[in-house]
Amino acid sequence: MSKQGSTSASFGLPEDIYGHAKRLEWIRAHLRAGDRILEIGCGTGYMIVLPLLLAGWDVLGVDRDEASIRYGQDLLAARNLEPQRLKCMDGADLQDSFDVVILSEVLEHLSDTAIAAVLSTAHRLLNPGGRLLVTVPNGWGAFEMEMFLWQRMGLGWLLATTRFDRVVCAVKRLLAGGSIGYDHPSSLDCSPHCQRFTLRSITHLINDAGFHVVERTGTVMVAGPLSNLLLTGVLSVMRANAYLGSVFPAIASGFMLCAQQAEDGQGGHS
């Protein structure tokens, strides 16, 4: 495998409680020198396309949200990168072929019909021996629980109204002495989650779409807006969080799966 971008730090992406830097490093570990990479549902490209481009990879990102693509193209142009590495289009309209297709935090937003279509598109666009890299949240994990408390139960509103969130951020900046968040959004599209995956169900879904899951692991143990507010920037906690996500993938806050096109009769993980 290529040595391009050998660590998360080399991408310039700081770690947070969600494990974004861990996810990026996991993706990099599945890339090979000379790979042509496609991210479907890239959003602004800030989390994956941009750091991969900066590290020298041949990558294209597509998304149907025009506002996110325009935002991302401005980010690329500001770094003297080709803005057209991000395109507002449906991946199904592509006629090229790729060695790697990335679906990161996408499938949970789609209907069953749309998931079948996007996995079919990925299968068609991949070169023989190519890899499909998928990340999704655990539909029954800590992230979804925190989002329920934060949005549905009004915890986020309460903390913002009392300005408790500002106090916490100020204390963390004082103690951490560095970044405790990201400068740009990953997407401007606020579409809700339509799916609740378990590690078993997402594995079956990918296998049933004509792929063979060859690796699966967890992201982090806890994640969400409350964890982010309290714990992002606390290095020891973030390291332990990422470690536990790998040790106990089935109950992690998110899953990461690598798959290849299945040969006839070839099964996958159950």
Coordinates of C-alpha atoms in Angstrom, one line a residue:
M1 CA 0.0 0.0 0.0
S2 CA 1.1 3.5 -0.7
K3 CA 2.8 5.6 2.0
Q4 CA 1.0 8.7 0.9
G5 CA -0.5 10.4 4.0
S6 CA 0.8 7.8 6.4
T7 CA -0.8 9.3 9.5
S8 CA -4.0 11.2 10.3
A9 CA -1.9 14.1 11.4
S10 CA -0.4 14.4 7.9
F11 CA -3.8 15.1 6.5
G12 CA -4.2 18.1 8.9
L13 CA -7.4 16.6 10.3
P14 CA -7.5 16.8 14.1
E15 CA -9.2 14.0 16.0
D16 CA -12.5 14.5 17.8
I17 CA -14.8 12.4 19.9
Y18 CA -16.5 11.2 16.7
G19 CA -13.3 9.5 15.5
H20 CA -13.1 11.5 12.2
A21 CA -9.3 11.3 12.0
K22 CA -9.5 7.6 12.8
R23 CA -12.0 7.1 10.0
L24 CA -9.8 9.0 7.6
E25 CA -6.8 6.9 8.5
W26 CA -8.8 3.7 8.1
I27 CA -9.7 4.8 4.6
R28 CA -6.1 5.6 3.8
A29 CA -5.0 2.2 5.0
H30 CA -7.2 0.7 2.2
L31 CA -5.7 2.7 -0.6
R32 CA -3.0 1.6 -2.9
A33 CA -0.5 3.6 -5.0
G34 CA -2.2 4.7 -8.3
D35 CA -5.8 4.2 -7.1
R36 CA -8.5 6.2 -8.6
I37 CA -11.0 7.1 -5.9
L38 CA -14.6 8.1 -5.9
E39 CA -16.6 9.4 -2.9
I40 CA -20.4 9.3 -3.5
G41 CA -22.2 11.6 -1.2
C42 CA -19.1 13.7 -0.4
G43 CA -20.9 16.8 1.0
T44 CA -18.5 19.7 1.0
G45 CA -15.5 17.3 0.7
Y46 CA -13.9 18.7 3.8
M47 CA -13.6 15.5 5.7
I48 CA -12.4 13.1 3.0
V49 CA -11.9 14.5 -0.5
L50 CA -9.9 17.6 0.5
P51 CA -7.4 15.8 2.8
L52 CA -6.9 13.0 0.3
L53 CA -6.2 15.5 -2.5
L54 CA -3.8 17.4 -0.3
A55 CA -2.0 14.1 0.3
G56 CA -1.7 13.4 -3.4
W57 CA -4.4 11.0 -4.1
D58 CA -6.5 10.9 -7.4
V59 CA -10.0 11.4 -5.9
L60 CA -13.3 12.7 -7.2
G61 CA -16.3 13.6 -5.0
V62 CA -19.9 13.8 -6.1
D63 CA -23.0 14.9 -4.3
R64 CA -26.5 16.0 -5.3
D65 CA -26.6 18.9 -2.8
E66 CA -25.6 21.9 -4.9
A67 CA -24.9 24.2 -1.9
S68 CA -22.5 21.7 -0.3
I69 CA -20.6 21.3 -3.6
R70 CA -20.3 25.0 -4.2
Y71 CA -19.0 25.4 -0.6
G72 CA -16.5 22.6 -1.1
Q73 CA -15.3 23.9 -4.5
D74 CA -14.4 27.2 -2.8
L75 CA -12.4 25.3 -0.2
L76 CA -10.5 23.5 -2.9
A77 CA -9.8 26.7 -4.9
A78 CA -8.6 28.4 -1.7
R79 CA -5.9 25.7 -1.5
N80 CA -5.0 25.8 -5.2
L81 CA -6.7 22.5 -5.9
E82 CA -8.9 21.8 -8.9
P83 CA -12.5 22.8 -7.9
Q84 CA -13.9 20.2 -10.4
R85 CA -12.7 17.4 -8.1
L86 CA -16.1 18.0 -6.5
K87 CA -19.1 17.8 -8.8
C88 CA -22.8 18.3 -8.2
M89 CA -24.3 15.1 -9.8
D90 CA -25.7 11.7 -9.2
G91 CA -23.1 9.0 -9.1
A92 CA -25.4 6.9 -11.3
D93 CA -24.6 9.3 -14.2
L94 CA -20.8 8.6 -14.1
Q95 CA -19.4 6.4 -16.8
D96 CA -15.8 6.2 -15.5
S97 CA -14.3 3.4 -13.5
F98 CA -12.6 3.5 -10.1
D99 CA -10.4 1.4 -7.9
V100 CA -12.1 2.6 -4.7
V101 CA -15.6 3.8 -4.0
I102 CA -16.3 5.5 -0.7
L103 CA -19.8 5.7 0.9
S104 CA -19.1 7.5 4.2
E105 CA -22.1 8.4 6.4
V106 CA -24.5 8.2 3.4
L107 CA -26.5 5.0 3.5
E108 CA -28.3 5.9 6.8
H109 CA -29.9 8.9 5.0
L110 CA -31.4 6.8 2.1
S111 CA -34.5 4.8 1.6
D112 CA -34.2 1.0 0.9
T113 CA -34.8 1.7 -2.8
A114 CA -32.1 4.4 -2.9
I115 CA -29.6 2.2 -1.0
A116 CA -30.1 -0.6 -3.6
A117 CA -29.5 1.9 -6.4
V118 CA -26.3 3.5 -4.9
L119 CA -24.8 0.1 -4.1
S120 CA -25.6 -1.1 -7.7
T121 CA -23.9 2.1 -9.0
A122 CA -20.8 1.4 -6.8
H123 CA -20.7 -2.2 -8.1
R124 CA -20.8 -1.0 -11.7
L125 CA -18.2 1.7 -11.3
L126 CA -15.6 -0.4 -9.5
N127 CA -12.8 -2.0 -11.5
P128 CA -12.2 -5.8 -11.0
G129 CA -10.6 -6.2 -7.5
G130 CA -11.7 -2.7 -6.5
R131 CA -12.8 -1.9 -2.9
L132 CA -16.0 -0.5 -1.5
L133 CA -15.4 1.4 1.8
V134 CA -18.6 2.1 3.8
T135 CA -19.0 3.9 7.1
V136 CA -22.4 4.2 8.9
P137 CA -23.6 5.0 12.4
N138 CA -24.8 2.3 14.7
G139 CA -28.5 2.8 14.6
W140 CA -28.9 1.6 18.2
G141 CA -25.6 3.1 19.6
A142 CA -24.6 6.0 21.7
F143 CA -24.6 8.5 18.8
E144 CA -28.3 8.0 18.0
M145 CA -29.1 8.1 21.8
E146 CA -27.3 11.4 22.2
M147 CA -29.0 12.9 19.1
F148 CA -32.4 12.0 20.6
L149 CA -31.5 13.8 23.8
W150 CA -29.9 16.7 22.1
Q151 CA -32.7 17.4 19.5
R152 CA -35.9 15.7 20.5
M153 CA -35.6 16.3 24.3
G154 CA -34.2 19.8 23.9
L155 CA -30.8 19.3 25.7
G156 CA -29.0 21.3 23.0
W157 CA -31.4 24.2 23.3
L158 CA -31.1 24.2 27.1
L159 CA -27.3 24.2 27.0
A160 CA -27.2 27.0 24.4
T161 CA -29.8 29.1 26.3
T162 CA -27.9 28.8 29.6
R163 CA -24.6 29.4 27.7
F164 CA -23.3 26.3 29.4
D165 CA -21.9 25.2 26.1
R166 CA -19.8 28.4 25.7
V167 CA -18.4 27.9 29.2
V168 CA -17.4 24.3 28.5
C169 CA -15.7 25.3 25.2
A170 CA -13.8 28.2 26.8
V171 CA -12.5 25.9 29.6
K172 CA -11.5 23.3 27.0
R173 CA -9.6 25.8 24.9
L174 CA -7.8 27.0 27.9
L175 CA -6.8 23.5 29.0
A176 CA -6.3 21.9 25.6
G177 CA -4.4 24.9 24.1
G178 CA -5.5 24.0 20.6
S179 CA -8.3 23.1 18.2
I180 CA -11.5 21.5 19.6
G181 CA -13.5 21.4 16.5
Y182 CA -13.5 21.9 12.7
D183 CA -13.4 25.1 10.7
H184 CA -15.9 23.9 8.0
P185 CA -19.0 21.7 7.9
S186 CA -18.9 18.2 6.3
S187 CA -22.2 19.0 4.5
L188 CA -24.8 21.7 4.3
D189 CA -27.6 19.1 3.7
C190 CA -29.5 18.3 6.9
S191 CA -31.4 15.2 5.7
P192 CA -32.5 13.0 8.6
H193 CA -31.5 9.4 9.2
C194 CA -33.9 6.9 7.6
Q195 CA -32.1 3.7 8.6
R196 CA -30.9 2.1 11.8
F197 CA -28.1 -0.3 11.1
T198 CA -26.5 -2.9 13.3
L199 CA -23.1 -4.4 12.3
R200 CA -24.9 -7.5 11.3
S201 CA -27.5 -5.8 9.2
I202 CA -25.1 -3.5 7.3
T203 CA -22.9 -6.5 6.6
H204 CA -25.8 -8.5 5.1
L205 CA -26.9 -5.5 3.1
I206 CA -23.5 -5.0 1.4
N207 CA -23.1 -8.8 0.8
D208 CA -26.6 -9.0 -0.7
A209 CA -25.7 -6.2 -3.1
G210 CA -23.1 -8.4 -4.8
F211 CA -20.1 -7.6 -2.6
H212 CA -18.0 -9.7 -0.1
V213 CA -17.3 -7.9 3.2
V214 CA -13.6 -8.6 3.9
E215 CA -13.1 -6.4 7.0
R216 CA -15.4 -4.6 9.5
T217 CA -14.6 -2.7 12.6
G218 CA -15.9 0.0 14.9
T219 CA -15.2 3.7 15.0
V220 CA -15.5 5.0 18.5
M221 CA -17.5 3.8 21.6
V222 CA -19.3 7.1 22.4
A223 CA -20.1 10.0 20.0
G224 CA -22.7 12.7 19.6
P225 CA -23.2 16.4 20.3
L226 CA -23.0 16.1 24.1
S227 CA -19.8 13.9 24.0
N228 CA -18.4 16.3 21.5
L229 CA -19.1 19.3 23.7
L230 CA -17.6 17.7 26.9
L231 CA -14.8 15.4 25.5
T232 CA -13.4 16.6 22.2
G233 CA -10.0 17.9 22.9
V234 CA -9.3 15.6 25.8
L235 CA -6.6 13.5 24.2
S236 CA -6.6 10.6 26.7
V237 CA -10.3 10.2 26.5
M238 CA -10.4 10.4 22.7
R239 CA -7.7 7.7 22.4
A240 CA -9.5 5.4 24.7
N241 CA -12.7 6.0 22.9
A242 CA -11.2 5.1 19.5
Y243 CA -9.5 2.0 21.0
L244 CA -12.7 0.7 22.6
G245 CA -14.5 1.2 19.3
S246 CA -12.1 -1.2 17.6
V247 CA -12.2 -3.7 20.5
F248 CA -16.0 -3.9 20.6
P249 CA -17.2 -3.1 17.1
A250 CA -20.7 -4.4 17.4
I251 CA -21.6 -1.9 20.1
A252 CA -19.5 1.0 18.8
S253 CA -21.1 4.3 17.8
G254 CA -20.3 3.6 14.1
F255 CA -19.1 0.9 11.8
M256 CA -16.5 0.8 9.0
L257 CA -16.6 -2.0 6.4
C258 CA -14.4 -2.8 3.4
A259 CA -15.9 -5.0 0.7
Q260 CA -14.9 -6.3 -2.7
Q261 CA -17.1 -7.5 -5.6
A262 CA -18.1 -11.0 -4.7
E263 CA -17.4 -14.0 -7.0
D264 CA -20.3 -16.3 -7.8
G265 CA -21.3 -18.3 -4.7
Q266 CA -18.9 -16.4 -2.4
G267 CA -20.4 -15.5 1.0
G268 CA -19.4 -12.9 3.5
H269 CA -19.4 -12.1 7.2
S270 CA -22.6 -12.9 9.0

